[in-house]
């Protein structure tokens, strides 16, 4: 008996050590993936949390870099902070700078730090569609490593959800074809999971479903290995419209139209079928991927309930919560604050609901959300649009800390952008802020940022970033992106490039010109950095895009003056600028439509399937679907190589040709009074736009559009060439603009005097 007790206590004493081995191995593997061959120079240790906060340490011991943390994410955070602040290195979406010595430098002082917030949430549904629709495991593995290195411990995990829906529908009288026709194309999954539409680009290939079961399992298993808490899908009543025919007695309501799509169907959560169908859905999710305690459900997302009374909404809240609780007694319901309704919220115990405040508006208020746990979010990007912007001073002031001062129920922070792989500086800062107790000195932070991004100290590079801080990253630039003249549907008076903010440059264009000049001055010193090469292309792209607004304005003015010679000069310059931007961007994979299409086509097992995926990938970033004529066309505009040459440039060529013919024939072209949608001309606003719409819809059915090679040209050479050319044009057009503004101001005052 004594021997048995001794063996039992010996086993108990060994358990902590055994439990510590797994996260240590996982992070050693991560280190080898990110910096191959360097794993042996690190020593990893698990330490206790610090007052229930995640904690990490960076030190040295016996010639090794020592990383300590209370879990795998804390260890990965320590690794990233070591790379950034000891090695002056950087891992990023757009170019790594990992020029490391064979023998890694040892930290000079020990660092110990805690990480703010119990929850650090990442991605919303839109992120998955606008950026990662076509990712394979290699790309997902990279992003999962990146998440862990940036302290993320609660990612949205919905890859493979289409298989859950497919299996559930087969249980409820749907055939294989009916189930696959209900599912949308992969680019539109976000809005199906958020209950807005069904069936667009339907008849999803079964091969996609099967392969994404495998991919979804790989992703969620890695998240669990890293100690993350995945947010999985719950059920709040969204169902196929066809379910009404199969269960005619059930209370199923067809919702109003949404963004040009026929309304989706909502099964009333108070109906008995709700529990049966919802339980089957959750069981299928568990069978395929396992379930891990947090379930996302957003009843009546961007729609209205059938009965808008406190009593009914409370009953809805109770029904959804009871479903989740009966399935998982320890379940947490995750709910977006986007369509929050107080009676639904208050039907759930406070310790069983987590509110995700996507844009941070609610968590900035006092006593936010009735005291329920809330994650203070940051929603920086819409649609994956490409535009330099974001209020760095706001982020550096530490939004999370400010939110906790307003509402003690704020328990975490989140990044909920609709698309990633843009504005790296903004996200690098946002990811780091949970490691700071207070605000930080943004100018000094940018100095260090430039050093680690480019792998060398450069006062000119630092000054360039200070110009950018004063320009596109100034206060007030944190909201929806300003429009792109390049991506805008052509018009004389272009209002906007999509259902977003209008045109205009909220800073002096000269700031970008100054920044790009300083960066290019350092090319010989910094060009070995891939991150530097990306940045000079990106800043040059924005400089040229901004200039395009001034050039087109002059073309439009020439038309109104019936000056065909001037019109042709300015319109041809604008078209040439678009071609130059396309050539410049082709030097990089990151902003590359050809790569987007190639990645989409790879998921097809047959030519027909590859064409299906290419059509879906094309429509998302162009017409943005609809069950009839598109309504929110160009929502996801992108200044991408390939998309510019093949789509945006062609639209502008057609428009300018039509306008030029009006000048030749003396025919009038009148835009005033045309039908509008989202504050710009509607899809078929007149004869020209109807013809253009036919061409746009045909374009999405054009296959094998991707050019090869995908990447072509040298970034430094092309950026220098474009800078010289467009610096001169900028001087001309911005001078003309200043003179025009002076004349218009003088006329205004003269009119006021009259």
XYZ file of C-alpha atoms in Angstrom:
754
model
C 0.000 0.000 0.000
C 2.818 2.417 0.912
C 4.488 1.652 -2.401
C 1.219 2.383 -4.240
C 0.803 5.720 -2.401
C 4.416 6.622 -3.112
C 3.893 5.848 -6.809
C 0.675 7.917 -6.817
C 2.353 10.972 -5.249
C 5.331 10.531 -7.571
C 2.924 10.627 -10.505
C 1.254 13.766 -9.156
C 4.594 15.481 -8.710
C 5.493 14.791 -12.322
C 2.239 16.128 -13.809
C 3.186 19.830 -13.930
C 6.425 18.994 -15.689
C 4.597 16.797 -18.186
C 1.946 19.464 -18.806
C 4.697 22.045 -19.384
C 6.430 20.029 -22.081
C 3.698 20.420 -24.686
C 3.599 24.245 -24.986
C 7.400 24.345 -24.904
C 7.629 21.912 -27.818
C 4.943 23.818 -29.724
C 6.900 27.080 -29.428
C 10.210 25.429 -30.298
C 8.481 24.255 -33.491
C 7.186 27.797 -34.110
C 10.678 29.242 -33.679
C 12.046 26.777 -36.210
C 9.340 27.680 -38.721
C 9.957 31.419 -38.391
C 13.747 31.374 -37.921
C 14.948 27.955 -39.112
C 18.081 26.652 -37.417
C 17.905 28.947 -34.383
C 15.808 26.855 -32.023
C 18.792 25.444 -30.122
C 19.895 28.941 -29.110
C 16.752 29.363 -27.004
C 15.780 27.945 -23.649
C 12.022 27.923 -22.982
C 10.386 27.692 -19.575
C 6.832 27.768 -18.231
C 6.219 30.088 -15.270
C 3.080 30.869 -13.245
C 0.690 33.579 -14.398
C 0.912 36.977 -12.697
C -2.309 37.730 -10.780
C -4.260 35.800 -13.422
C -2.604 37.788 -16.213
C -0.526 36.234 -18.951
C 3.127 36.988 -18.302
C 6.401 36.591 -20.162
C 10.097 37.075 -19.460
C 13.134 37.546 -21.694
C 16.589 36.865 -20.227
C 19.839 35.020 -20.862
C 21.495 32.078 -19.216
C 24.682 30.190 -20.081
C 24.911 31.703 -23.543
C 21.269 31.037 -24.454
C 18.299 33.312 -24.901
C 15.780 32.424 -22.191
C 12.089 32.875 -22.926
C 9.591 32.303 -20.155
C 5.813 32.477 -20.184
C 2.800 31.057 -18.424
C 1.505 29.483 -21.646
C 2.377 29.004 -25.309
C 1.026 32.387 -26.429
C 3.046 34.152 -23.732
C 6.167 32.279 -24.863
C 5.513 33.200 -28.502
C 5.005 36.822 -27.460
C 8.340 36.778 -25.661
C 9.986 35.368 -28.802
C 8.507 38.124 -30.964
C 9.496 40.862 -28.523
C 13.027 39.461 -28.426
C 13.216 39.555 -32.240
C 11.865 43.103 -32.337
C 13.747 44.790 -29.524
C 16.967 42.793 -29.166
C 17.567 41.712 -32.768
C 15.950 44.696 -34.528
C 14.062 42.197 -36.687
C 10.471 41.995 -37.849
C 7.966 39.395 -38.994
C 5.121 40.954 -40.964
C 2.461 40.306 -43.574
C 4.319 42.421 -46.100
C 7.973 41.508 -46.035
C 10.042 40.060 -43.200
C 13.315 41.538 -42.042
C 15.155 38.631 -40.443
C 18.797 39.375 -41.136
C 20.038 37.586 -38.018
C 23.636 36.775 -37.088
C 24.614 33.139 -36.786
C 24.976 33.639 -33.047
C 21.973 35.440 -31.656
C 22.593 38.461 -29.397
C 21.829 37.930 -25.731
C 19.409 40.285 -23.954
C 21.368 42.818 -21.891
C 18.707 43.135 -19.193
C 15.958 40.851 -18.011
C 12.472 41.819 -19.181
C 9.316 40.797 -17.344
C 5.931 41.966 -18.570
C 2.252 41.120 -18.309
C -0.236 41.183 -21.181
C -3.364 43.299 -20.831
C -6.777 41.712 -21.083
C -7.969 38.184 -20.504
C -9.117 37.970 -24.127
C -7.179 39.137 -27.191
C -9.578 38.460 -30.039
C -8.712 38.347 -33.730
C -10.690 38.488 -36.979
C -14.329 38.881 -37.776
C -16.185 36.880 -40.379
C -15.380 39.422 -43.080
C -11.632 38.983 -42.542
C -11.963 35.352 -43.550
C -13.728 36.228 -46.806
C -11.892 39.392 -47.829
C -8.402 38.070 -47.129
C -8.142 34.357 -46.427
C -10.780 32.818 -48.741
C -8.148 30.988 -50.757
C -5.477 30.309 -48.146
C -3.984 26.829 -47.917
C -2.499 25.243 -44.795
C 0.935 26.762 -45.383
C -0.515 30.282 -45.328
C -2.793 29.532 -42.377
C 0.116 28.041 -40.429
C 2.055 31.244 -40.991
C -0.881 33.348 -39.757
C -1.378 31.175 -36.672
C 2.286 31.639 -35.763
C 1.848 35.371 -36.332
C -1.215 35.412 -34.070
C 0.618 33.706 -31.233
C 3.658 35.979 -31.605
C 1.301 38.941 -31.311
C -0.465 37.722 -28.144
C -3.717 36.600 -29.787
C -5.428 33.958 -27.666
C -9.014 34.003 -29.002
C -9.259 33.727 -32.806
C -12.451 33.283 -34.787
C -12.397 29.723 -36.122
C -14.955 29.066 -38.869
C -12.937 27.456 -41.663
C -14.815 24.312 -42.709
C -18.181 25.538 -41.416
C -19.717 24.798 -44.815
C -19.338 21.078 -44.016
C -21.302 21.550 -40.790
C -24.128 23.148 -42.745
C -23.962 20.490 -45.459
C -24.199 17.585 -43.008
C -26.945 19.259 -40.990
C -29.079 19.905 -44.059
C -28.755 16.272 -45.180
C -30.333 15.360 -41.829
C -33.244 17.675 -42.555
C -34.638 16.394 -45.866
C -32.149 18.164 -48.177
C -30.506 16.350 -51.071
C -26.806 16.697 -51.833
C -27.528 19.200 -54.600
C -30.014 21.199 -52.523
C -27.520 21.510 -49.677
C -24.679 22.577 -51.952
C -26.921 25.030 -53.813
C -27.829 26.663 -50.490
C -24.151 27.291 -49.740
C -22.583 30.395 -51.285
C -19.242 30.674 -53.048
C -16.216 30.766 -50.699
C -15.695 34.512 -51.119
C -19.136 35.154 -49.623
C -19.068 32.778 -46.646
C -18.797 35.708 -44.205
C -22.250 36.996 -45.067
C -23.798 33.568 -45.057
C -22.420 32.848 -41.597
C -23.714 36.289 -40.537
C -27.182 35.334 -41.839
C -27.482 37.810 -44.698
C -27.732 35.697 -47.861
C -27.816 32.227 -49.333
C -27.018 30.515 -52.582
C -24.957 33.170 -54.403
C -22.499 31.296 -56.637
C -24.231 28.212 -55.266
C -23.726 24.511 -55.944
C -20.456 24.603 -54.038
C -18.219 21.739 -55.232
C -18.151 18.797 -52.852
C -14.379 18.655 -53.257
C -14.153 22.075 -51.582
C -16.256 20.903 -48.639
C -14.197 17.764 -48.132
C -10.814 19.510 -48.396
C -11.874 22.242 -45.983
C -12.862 19.704 -43.368
C -9.189 18.721 -43.409
C -8.001 22.345 -43.410
C -10.435 23.349 -40.658
C -9.182 20.513 -38.451
C -5.569 21.522 -39.040
C -6.325 25.117 -38.082
C -8.298 24.383 -34.940
C -5.838 21.721 -33.785
C -2.969 24.189 -34.105
C -4.973 26.840 -32.242
C -5.498 24.357 -29.419
C -1.820 23.376 -29.404
C -0.962 27.058 -29.014
C -3.331 27.270 -26.057
C -5.799 29.518 -27.865
C -9.523 29.610 -27.222
C -11.241 29.356 -30.621
C -14.560 31.093 -31.208
C -16.764 28.656 -33.088
C -20.168 29.022 -34.667
C -23.342 28.825 -32.621
C -26.902 28.846 -33.937
C -29.447 31.647 -33.772
C -32.053 30.593 -36.334
C -30.723 31.397 -39.804
C -31.871 28.595 -42.136
C -32.378 27.985 -45.867
C -35.521 29.483 -47.380
C -36.349 25.984 -48.643
C -36.701 24.717 -45.072
C -40.106 26.421 -45.014
C -41.312 23.969 -47.660
C -39.931 20.983 -45.794
C -41.381 22.078 -42.426
C -44.517 24.066 -43.376
C -45.752 24.211 -39.771
C -42.566 25.813 -38.449
C -42.398 29.555 -37.873
C -39.936 30.481 -40.618
C -39.934 34.074 -41.834
C -38.333 35.410 -44.998
C -36.320 38.504 -44.133
C -36.285 41.670 -46.268
C -33.780 42.013 -49.100
C -30.183 42.685 -48.038
C -27.731 44.615 -50.252
C -29.277 43.415 -53.500
C -29.773 39.840 -52.329
C -33.122 38.152 -51.757
C -33.905 38.006 -48.053
C -32.604 35.076 -46.023
C -34.844 32.914 -43.833
C -35.087 33.058 -40.046
C -36.426 30.182 -37.975
C -38.099 31.674 -34.926
C -35.998 30.768 -31.861
C -39.225 30.226 -29.912
C -40.356 27.497 -32.354
C -39.807 23.860 -31.342
C -37.866 23.137 -34.560
C -35.252 25.678 -33.459
C -33.911 23.434 -30.709
C -33.957 20.319 -32.890
C -32.202 21.932 -35.853
C -29.797 23.920 -33.668
C -28.791 20.843 -31.683
C -28.115 18.908 -34.894
C -25.985 21.800 -36.144
C -23.880 21.894 -32.972
C -23.517 18.097 -32.917
C -22.237 18.112 -36.492
C -19.751 20.840 -35.612
C -18.549 18.772 -32.662
C -18.297 15.632 -34.782
C -16.157 17.356 -37.408
C -13.982 19.717 -35.392
C -14.730 19.270 -31.703
C -16.260 22.119 -29.712
C -14.346 24.157 -27.175
C -16.691 26.355 -25.194
C -17.237 29.674 -27.016
C -20.027 29.956 -29.572
C -20.759 32.969 -31.795
C -24.421 33.787 -32.409
C -25.892 37.093 -33.579
C -29.692 36.967 -33.755
C -31.244 39.278 -36.359
C -27.847 40.505 -37.529
C -28.384 43.535 -39.810
C -32.105 42.702 -39.897
C -35.217 43.192 -37.814
C -36.929 40.705 -35.467
C -40.493 39.641 -36.400
C -41.743 41.029 -33.091
C -39.834 43.933 -31.610
C -40.945 43.804 -27.993
C -38.866 43.289 -24.836
C -40.835 40.143 -23.997
C -40.259 38.501 -27.355
C -36.585 39.455 -27.538
C -36.034 38.152 -24.018
C -37.622 34.845 -25.067
C -35.248 34.741 -28.064
C -32.261 35.285 -25.778
C -33.386 32.542 -23.400
C -33.982 30.102 -26.263
C -30.570 30.601 -27.872
C -28.769 30.470 -24.540
C -30.644 27.346 -23.440
C -29.732 25.627 -26.705
C -26.049 26.376 -26.261
C -26.113 25.547 -22.544
C -27.907 22.222 -23.067
C -25.246 21.305 -25.602
C -22.310 22.530 -23.491
C -22.949 23.251 -19.816
C -19.894 25.539 -19.619
C -20.634 27.398 -22.841
C -19.887 31.087 -23.384
C -21.997 32.932 -25.938
C -19.971 35.412 -28.030
C -22.115 38.183 -29.506
C -21.107 41.052 -31.786
C -22.146 44.487 -30.567
C -23.114 45.354 -34.156
C -26.796 44.448 -33.724
C -27.020 44.343 -29.942
C -30.461 44.253 -28.304
C -30.743 44.773 -24.564
C -33.514 42.205 -23.809
C -31.569 39.465 -25.607
C -28.383 40.340 -23.744
C -30.078 40.427 -20.347
C -31.597 36.991 -20.890
C -28.101 35.542 -20.483
C -26.160 35.302 -17.185
C -23.271 37.780 -17.092
C -20.670 35.058 -16.777
C -22.006 33.317 -19.907
C -21.860 36.128 -22.440
C -18.924 37.880 -24.092
C -19.734 40.976 -26.148
C -17.388 41.729 -29.030
C -17.405 45.492 -29.605
C -16.041 45.473 -33.141
C -15.424 49.179 -33.611
C -14.843 50.058 -29.937
C -17.675 52.596 -29.778
C -19.615 50.962 -26.962
C -16.616 50.103 -24.815
C -15.532 53.746 -24.903
C -18.711 54.672 -23.034
C -19.178 54.669 -19.271
C -20.673 51.466 -17.813
C -20.823 49.900 -21.265
C -23.261 47.118 -22.142
C -24.999 46.854 -18.786
C -21.934 45.483 -17.052
C -21.494 42.407 -19.267
C -17.954 41.330 -20.182
C -16.931 43.246 -23.283
C -13.952 43.195 -25.648
C -12.852 46.647 -26.820
C -12.371 46.323 -30.543
C -10.628 48.129 -33.350
C -12.211 48.049 -36.829
C -9.700 49.718 -39.107
C -10.279 48.309 -42.579
C -13.390 47.710 -44.651
C -13.498 45.340 -47.597
C -9.756 44.791 -47.775
C -9.430 48.164 -49.550
C -5.929 49.426 -50.186
C -5.374 52.906 -48.808
C -2.769 54.257 -46.398
C -4.659 55.409 -43.311
C -5.088 54.938 -39.563
C -4.776 57.146 -36.496
C -1.467 56.037 -34.961
C -1.695 58.575 -32.141
C -5.078 57.187 -31.123
C -3.720 53.633 -31.008
C -0.548 54.679 -29.182
C -2.680 56.331 -26.477
C -3.763 52.786 -25.479
C -7.461 52.436 -26.248
C -7.830 49.360 -24.047
C -6.585 51.112 -20.914
C -8.842 54.080 -21.608
C -11.804 51.738 -22.091
C -11.179 49.977 -18.758
C -11.174 53.358 -17.049
C -14.643 53.990 -18.455
C -16.022 50.477 -17.900
C -14.413 47.958 -15.533
C -16.261 45.155 -17.359
C -13.935 45.605 -20.372
C -11.966 42.374 -20.256
C -9.977 42.308 -23.458
C -9.113 43.860 -26.785
C -9.709 42.775 -30.341
C -8.740 43.460 -33.927
C -11.833 43.081 -36.100
C -10.754 44.554 -39.453
C -12.623 43.321 -42.524
C -9.361 42.691 -44.354
C -5.691 42.370 -43.414
C -2.401 42.519 -45.352
C -2.379 46.321 -45.553
C -1.065 49.200 -43.393
C 1.477 47.035 -41.570
C 2.615 49.880 -39.294
C -0.897 50.321 -37.918
C -1.278 46.656 -37.047
C 2.232 46.276 -35.697
C 1.395 49.024 -33.213
C -2.098 47.709 -32.442
C -0.784 44.200 -31.774
C 1.851 45.565 -29.414
C -0.351 47.865 -27.312
C -1.643 45.105 -24.966
C 1.966 44.859 -23.743
C 1.955 48.465 -22.505
C 0.444 49.774 -19.282
C -0.068 53.292 -20.632
C 0.287 55.279 -23.819
C 3.633 55.390 -25.612
C 5.755 57.958 -27.438
C 4.721 57.319 -31.052
C 7.614 59.265 -32.601
C 10.173 57.174 -30.721
C 8.231 53.998 -31.468
C 8.375 54.818 -35.182
C 12.140 55.256 -34.933
C 12.489 51.721 -33.599
C 9.900 50.468 -36.095
C 11.919 51.778 -39.045
C 15.120 50.255 -37.622
C 13.697 46.775 -37.239
C 11.667 46.895 -40.463
C 14.640 47.948 -42.580
C 17.434 46.306 -40.609
C 19.509 49.449 -40.202
C 19.492 52.814 -38.483
C 18.458 55.610 -40.809
C 17.535 59.108 -39.750
C 16.008 59.694 -43.171
C 13.783 56.628 -42.811
C 12.675 57.840 -39.387
C 11.888 61.279 -40.789
C 9.945 59.644 -43.603
C 7.752 57.908 -41.040
C 7.231 61.175 -39.195
C 5.945 62.668 -42.451
C 3.624 59.676 -42.808
C 2.509 60.169 -39.201
C 1.575 63.738 -40.092
C -0.096 62.577 -43.303
C -2.080 59.357 -43.839
C -1.643 58.274 -40.212
C -2.721 61.561 -38.644
C -5.577 61.954 -36.111
C -8.977 61.473 -37.670
C -7.925 58.871 -40.256
C -9.043 55.816 -38.289
C -12.467 55.374 -39.861
C -13.585 54.156 -43.244
C -11.037 54.474 -46.025
C -11.204 57.437 -48.391
C -12.046 56.530 -51.966
C -9.636 55.632 -54.744
C -9.967 57.443 -58.076
C -8.260 54.461 -59.718
C -10.831 51.971 -58.441
C -13.820 54.299 -58.835
C -16.471 53.557 -61.418
C -15.861 56.312 -63.978
C -17.756 59.585 -63.871
C -16.998 63.238 -64.539
C -17.830 64.071 -60.959
C -16.577 60.992 -59.148
C -18.125 60.859 -55.700
C -16.574 57.674 -54.342
C -15.118 54.320 -55.339
C -17.605 52.172 -53.441
C -20.073 52.331 -50.555
C -17.428 54.030 -48.421
C -16.051 57.504 -47.688
C -15.753 59.868 -50.638
C -12.741 61.174 -52.499
C -10.385 63.782 -51.130
C -7.028 63.603 -49.391
C -7.235 64.445 -45.671
C -3.596 65.593 -45.546
C -1.179 67.495 -47.731
C -0.111 65.268 -50.671
C 3.367 66.765 -50.340
C 3.911 64.738 -47.171
C 3.885 61.490 -49.131
C 6.228 62.947 -51.732
C 8.669 64.018 -49.015
C 8.443 60.614 -47.314
C 9.031 58.688 -50.536
C 12.002 60.862 -51.477
C 13.671 60.206 -48.126
C 13.015 56.474 -48.354
C 14.409 56.289 -51.889
C 17.461 58.325 -50.852
C 18.336 55.371 -48.592
C 17.789 52.650 -51.196
C 21.433 51.605 -51.448
C 21.576 51.243 -47.681
C 18.191 49.572 -47.053
C 17.306 47.663 -50.228
C 18.323 44.287 -48.792
C 15.260 44.496 -46.563
C 12.191 42.960 -48.189
C 10.035 45.120 -45.903
C 11.747 48.251 -47.230
C 11.097 47.129 -50.786
C 7.430 46.719 -50.007
C 7.138 50.111 -48.338
C 8.662 52.123 -51.183
C 6.177 50.487 -53.548
C 3.238 51.097 -51.213
C 4.027 54.752 -50.533
C 4.662 55.378 -54.243
C 1.324 53.700 -55.046
C -0.513 56.038 -52.674
C 1.356 59.079 -53.979
C 0.274 58.238 -57.542
C -3.273 57.369 -56.530
C -3.613 60.734 -54.802
C -2.270 62.513 -57.871
C -4.814 60.698 -60.024
C -7.569 62.679 -58.331
C -6.037 65.983 -59.446
C -5.391 64.745 -62.993
C -8.935 63.473 -63.516
C -10.361 66.683 -62.102
C -8.515 68.606 -64.831
C -9.838 66.214 -67.484
C -13.388 66.781 -66.244
C -12.891 70.567 -66.207
C -11.616 70.416 -69.791
C -14.743 68.532 -70.843
C -17.026 71.118 -69.291
C -15.061 73.843 -71.111
C -15.370 71.821 -74.369
C -11.564 71.890 -74.651
C -10.857 68.593 -76.410
C -7.104 69.123 -76.608
C -6.805 69.659 -72.841
C -9.221 66.801 -72.191
C -7.079 64.397 -74.183
C -3.918 65.573 -72.452
C -5.253 65.037 -68.940
C -7.277 61.884 -69.637
C -4.323 60.218 -71.385
C -2.070 61.134 -68.475
C -4.545 59.576 -66.071
C -4.743 56.360 -68.084
C -0.940 56.259 -68.293
C -0.742 56.718 -64.523
C -3.038 53.732 -64.012
C -0.849 51.574 -66.218
C 2.229 52.720 -64.312
C 0.644 51.910 -60.942
C -0.183 48.435 -62.247
C 3.425 47.881 -63.384
C 4.776 49.167 -60.066
C 2.549 46.894 -57.984
C 3.443 43.862 -60.077
C 6.809 43.842 -58.331
C 5.067 42.484 -55.198
C 2.822 39.507 -54.397
C 0.921 41.228 -51.606
C -1.276 43.505 -53.736
C -1.654 41.159 -56.645
C -4.907 40.138 -58.332
C -3.082 37.547 -60.429
C -2.034 35.752 -57.242
C -5.556 36.032 -55.784
C -6.972 34.345 -58.901
C -4.228 31.736 -59.066
C -4.758 30.822 -55.414
C -8.505 30.525 -56.019
C -8.105 28.299 -59.064
C -5.799 25.925 -57.174
C -8.781 24.711 -55.133
C -10.455 23.291 -58.237
C -10.050 19.616 -59.019
C -11.313 20.120 -62.553
C -11.217 23.004 -65.039
C -14.909 23.599 -64.334
C -14.280 23.871 -60.606
C -11.287 26.163 -61.112
C -13.444 28.417 -63.272
C -16.097 28.425 -60.549
C -13.598 29.608 -57.946
C -12.111 32.214 -60.286
C -15.580 33.657 -60.923
C -16.253 33.835 -57.184
C -12.874 35.433 -56.456
C -13.444 37.986 -59.228
C -16.978 38.973 -58.289
C -16.078 39.671 -54.655
C -13.590 42.420 -55.512
C -15.585 43.832 -58.448
C -19.400 43.691 -58.683
C -19.873 42.221 -55.182
C -22.624 39.888 -56.221
C -26.406 40.295 -55.905
C -29.411 38.220 -56.926
C -30.031 40.803 -59.668
C -28.112 43.922 -60.605
C -25.365 44.610 -58.047
C -26.165 47.178 -55.377
C -22.909 47.545 -53.408
C -20.623 47.085 -56.414
C -16.963 47.943 -55.816
C -17.405 47.585 -52.044
C -14.170 45.604 -51.919
C -12.167 47.723 -54.336
C -8.458 47.043 -54.331
C -5.557 48.944 -55.818
C -4.103 45.668 -57.038
C -1.932 44.906 -60.014
C -3.910 42.920 -62.573
C -7.206 44.295 -61.327
C -6.067 47.757 -62.384
C -4.911 46.725 -65.857
C -7.714 44.268 -66.556
C -10.696 46.001 -64.953
C -10.321 49.550 -63.644
C -8.218 50.807 -66.559
C -10.623 49.279 -69.092
C -13.580 51.023 -67.427
C -11.861 54.392 -67.557
C -10.816 53.846 -71.193
C -14.439 53.167 -72.145
C -15.643 56.230 -70.254
C -13.046 58.613 -71.667
C -13.707 57.289 -75.191
C -17.406 58.029 -74.757
C -16.705 61.495 -73.350
C -14.250 62.261 -76.154
C -16.845 61.268 -78.747
C -19.261 63.726 -77.127
C -16.692 66.482 -77.605
C -16.165 65.455 -81.227
C -19.882 65.317 -82.039
C -20.954 68.207 -79.854
C -23.264 65.926 -77.899
C -24.028 66.759 -74.276
C -23.302 64.324 -71.461
C -25.222 65.160 -68.301
C -24.618 63.398 -65.003
C -26.764 65.621 -62.836
C -29.977 63.908 -61.788
C -28.872 60.336 -62.566
C -30.206 57.591 -60.258
C -27.957 57.112 -57.236
C -27.112 54.283 -54.871
C -24.841 54.713 -51.863
C -24.222 58.306 -52.975
C -22.842 57.479 -56.424
C -24.387 56.623 -59.803
C -26.341 53.374 -59.697
C -25.278 50.282 -61.600
C -27.428 51.069 -64.652
C -27.900 54.802 -64.126
C -27.921 55.604 -67.863
C -27.147 54.037 -71.226
C -23.398 54.170 -70.694
C -23.541 52.624 -67.216
C -25.898 49.906 -68.419
C -23.437 49.010 -71.161
C -20.577 49.170 -68.665
C -22.541 46.923 -66.302
C -22.933 44.317 -69.044
C -19.163 44.398 -69.574
C -18.474 44.114 -65.822
C -20.783 41.114 -65.438
C -19.150 39.498 -68.462
C -15.720 40.127 -66.946
C -16.452 37.970 -63.917
C -17.247 35.090 -66.305
C -13.917 35.501 -68.115
C -11.519 32.758 -67.072
C -7.762 32.276 -66.853
C -7.273 36.024 -66.419
C -4.169 35.720 -64.240
C -0.988 36.914 -65.929
C 2.296 35.071 -65.696
C 4.711 35.634 -64.227
C 2.730 36.918 -61.267
C 5.633 39.058 -60.045
C 7.764 41.058 -62.454
C 10.274 43.891 -62.126
C 12.539 45.328 -59.441
C 10.894 47.383 -56.684
C 13.716 49.886 -56.235
C 14.241 50.483 -59.944
C 10.546 50.979 -60.684
C 9.837 53.073 -57.582
C 12.706 55.401 -58.480
C 11.502 55.686 -62.067
C 7.905 56.386 -61.037
C 8.957 58.858 -58.372
C 10.983 60.952 -60.820
C 8.132 60.979 -63.304
C 5.286 61.722 -60.922
C 7.163 64.127 -58.692
C 7.323 66.447 -61.712
C 3.654 65.929 -62.546
C 2.706 66.468 -58.906
C 4.399 69.855 -58.953
C 2.400 70.774 -62.040
C -1.003 69.518 -60.927
C -0.922 70.577 -57.307
C 0.156 74.080 -58.429
C -2.753 74.117 -60.868
C -5.050 72.948 -58.082
C -3.926 75.732 -55.756
C -4.507 78.297 -58.521
C -7.962 76.841 -59.252
C -8.876 76.929 -55.561
C -7.808 80.592 -55.370
C -9.972 81.487 -58.382
C -12.971 79.593 -56.949
C -12.515 81.287 -53.564
C -12.329 84.699 -55.238
C -15.541 83.982 -57.179
C -17.266 82.900 -53.961
C -16.364 86.133 -52.190
C -17.387 88.192 -55.246
C -20.767 86.439 -55.263
C -21.153 87.078 -51.539
C -20.337 90.754 -52.164
C -23.043 90.961 -54.798
